[in-house]
Every structure is written in C-alpha cells, then in structure tokens.
Amino acid sequence: MAIGTIAISLTVLFHTIGLMALARFMGRLIRWFRLHQHDLGKTVAMVTTVLGLFLLHMVEIWAWAGLFLGIGAVADFGDALYFSTVTFSTVGYGDVSVAPAWRLLASLE
C-alpha cells in the first residue's frame, strides 16, 4: 500500500502540473494564432488539447510500467508497458499479469 500511495500521489501531482501547463500553453496558442475566431482554429485547438492529454497519460503509463519492472512484478519492459497500458485504460485483458504479491498495487493503477 505504501508503494501504491506514493505512485498514485506522484501520478496525480504530475497530471495536475501537466494539466496546468497544458491550459497555459493552449491559452497562449489560441491567442497567438487567434484560433477562437474560426472553426478550423477551434478544431486545431481541440485536437492539440486532446493530444496533450494523451501525452500526459502516456508518460504516466510508462512511469507505472517502470515501477512494475523496477519492483520485479513483471519480467521485462515490454510486458510491463503492455500490462500498464491495459491496466491504466481499464481494458485488463489478463493475458499478462503481475506476481501475486503485486496484484493490489496493479489494481491501484
């Protein structure tokens, strides 16, 4: 639980800082290119925002994968990244799993 609490806290902190940075960046981008004045600009702004969110999530998934690999819950980084992705996205195929001692940590992701 301690490792999970730290991992979740860091994930939330990173996500919060990332959202704040993305909001600041998008505000500047919208003003600079006057994207709010036409439909194409609004589309560009929305796509850029979604891609920024995707990037934040990808960094978080890679961080969790590194954690699973670092604690020995998964054998190699490819499996750790795959496991982290399906767990983070709540798909949870179940074809790759962590060692039984780390199942609770995995459920926290």
Short mmCIF file of C-alpha atoms in Angstrom, two decimals:
data_model
loop_
_atom_site.label_atom_id
_atom_site.label_comp_id
_atom_site.label_asym_id
_atom_site.label_seq_id
_atom_site.Cartn_x
_atom_site.Cartn_y
_atom_site.Cartn_z
CA MET A 1 0.00 0.00 0.00
CA ALA A 2 2.86 2.40 0.72
CA ILE A 3 4.32 1.99 -2.77
CA GLY A 4 0.84 2.38 -4.27
CA THR A 5 0.12 5.51 -2.26
CA ILE A 6 3.39 7.08 -3.37
CA ALA A 7 2.82 6.06 -7.01
CA ILE A 8 -0.73 7.43 -7.05
CA SER A 9 0.35 10.64 -5.35
CA LEU A 10 3.11 11.19 -7.90
CA THR A 11 0.75 10.35 -10.77
CA VAL A 12 -1.86 12.85 -9.52
CA LEU A 13 0.80 15.51 -8.94
CA PHE A 14 2.27 15.00 -12.42
CA HIS A 15 -1.19 15.06 -14.01
CA THR A 16 -2.15 18.24 -12.16
CA ILE A 17 1.04 20.04 -13.15
CA GLY A 18 0.66 18.74 -16.70
CA LEU A 19 -2.94 19.98 -16.96
CA MET A 20 -1.93 23.38 -15.65
CA ALA A 21 0.91 23.60 -18.17
CA LEU A 22 -1.36 22.42 -20.99
CA ALA A 23 -4.01 25.00 -20.08
CA ARG A 24 -1.41 27.78 -20.01
CA PHE A 25 0.10 26.61 -23.32
CA MET A 26 -3.29 26.34 -25.00
CA GLY A 27 -4.29 29.82 -23.83
CA ARG A 28 -1.17 31.27 -25.41
CA LEU A 29 -1.54 29.18 -28.56
CA ILE A 30 -5.16 30.23 -29.01
CA ARG A 31 -4.35 33.92 -28.51
CA TRP A 32 -1.22 33.82 -30.68
CA PHE A 33 -2.91 32.19 -33.67
CA ARG A 34 -6.36 33.65 -32.92
CA LEU A 35 -7.77 30.12 -33.02
CA HIS A 36 -11.00 31.07 -31.27
CA GLN A 37 -12.14 33.17 -34.24
CA HIS A 38 -12.91 30.41 -36.74
CA ASP A 39 -13.99 26.76 -36.82
CA LEU A 40 -10.70 25.45 -38.18
CA GLY A 41 -8.85 27.16 -35.35
CA LYS A 42 -11.23 25.71 -32.77
CA THR A 43 -10.64 22.27 -34.28
CA VAL A 44 -6.87 22.73 -34.15
CA ALA A 45 -7.12 23.85 -30.52
CA MET A 46 -9.25 20.86 -29.56
CA VAL A 47 -7.01 18.35 -31.35
CA THR A 48 -3.93 19.88 -29.72
CA THR A 49 -5.58 19.66 -26.29
CA VAL A 50 -6.52 16.01 -26.79
CA LEU A 51 -3.00 15.15 -27.97
CA GLY A 52 -1.58 16.93 -24.93
CA LEU A 53 -3.81 14.85 -22.65
CA PHE A 54 -2.75 11.72 -24.50
CA LEU A 55 0.90 12.62 -23.93
CA LEU A 56 0.28 13.10 -20.20
CA HIS A 57 -1.36 9.70 -19.98
CA MET A 58 1.42 8.04 -21.94
CA VAL A 59 4.06 9.40 -19.56
CA GLU A 60 2.02 8.13 -16.61
CA ILE A 61 1.65 4.69 -18.20
CA TRP A 62 5.39 4.49 -18.86
CA ALA A 63 6.10 5.53 -15.26
CA TRP A 64 3.85 2.77 -13.89
CA ALA A 65 5.49 0.30 -16.28
CA GLY A 66 8.89 1.35 -14.94
CA LEU A 67 7.62 0.84 -11.41
CA PHE A 68 6.33 -2.67 -12.19
CA LEU A 69 9.63 -3.55 -13.81
CA GLY A 70 11.68 -1.96 -11.04
CA ILE A 71 9.98 -3.93 -8.26
CA GLY A 72 10.18 -7.17 -10.23
CA ALA A 73 6.42 -7.56 -10.66
CA VAL A 74 6.85 -8.21 -14.41
CA ALA A 75 9.71 -9.94 -16.22
CA ASP A 76 10.60 -7.43 -18.98
CA PHE A 77 9.81 -3.87 -20.02
CA GLY A 78 7.67 -4.88 -23.00
CA ASP A 79 5.36 -6.88 -20.74
CA ALA A 80 5.43 -4.12 -18.12
CA LEU A 81 4.42 -1.47 -20.68
CA TYR A 82 1.70 -3.67 -22.13
CA PHE A 83 0.38 -4.58 -18.67
CA SER A 84 0.45 -0.95 -17.57
CA THR A 85 -1.39 0.17 -20.69
CA VAL A 86 -4.22 -2.35 -20.40
CA THR A 87 -4.48 -1.71 -16.65
CA PHE A 88 -4.41 2.09 -16.92
CA SER A 89 -7.03 2.02 -19.66
CA THR A 90 -9.15 -0.45 -17.61
CA VAL A 91 -9.24 -2.91 -20.51
CA GLY A 92 -7.47 -5.54 -18.40
CA TYR A 93 -7.12 -8.42 -20.86
CA GLY A 94 -5.48 -10.63 -18.25
CA ASP A 95 -3.04 -12.26 -20.66
CA VAL A 96 -0.11 -10.64 -18.79
CA SER A 97 -0.25 -10.43 -15.03
CA VAL A 98 1.98 -9.34 -12.19
CA ALA A 99 3.34 -11.57 -9.48
CA PRO A 100 0.65 -12.29 -6.85
CA ALA A 101 2.41 -10.12 -4.27
CA TRP A 102 1.86 -7.07 -6.51
CA ARG A 103 -1.81 -7.54 -7.53
CA LEU A 104 -3.06 -4.89 -5.11
CA LEU A 105 -0.57 -2.38 -6.50
CA ALA A 106 -1.73 -3.20 -10.01
CA SER A 107 -5.35 -2.59 -9.03
CA LEU A 108 -4.39 0.88 -7.75
CA GLU A 109 -3.12 1.87 -11.20
#
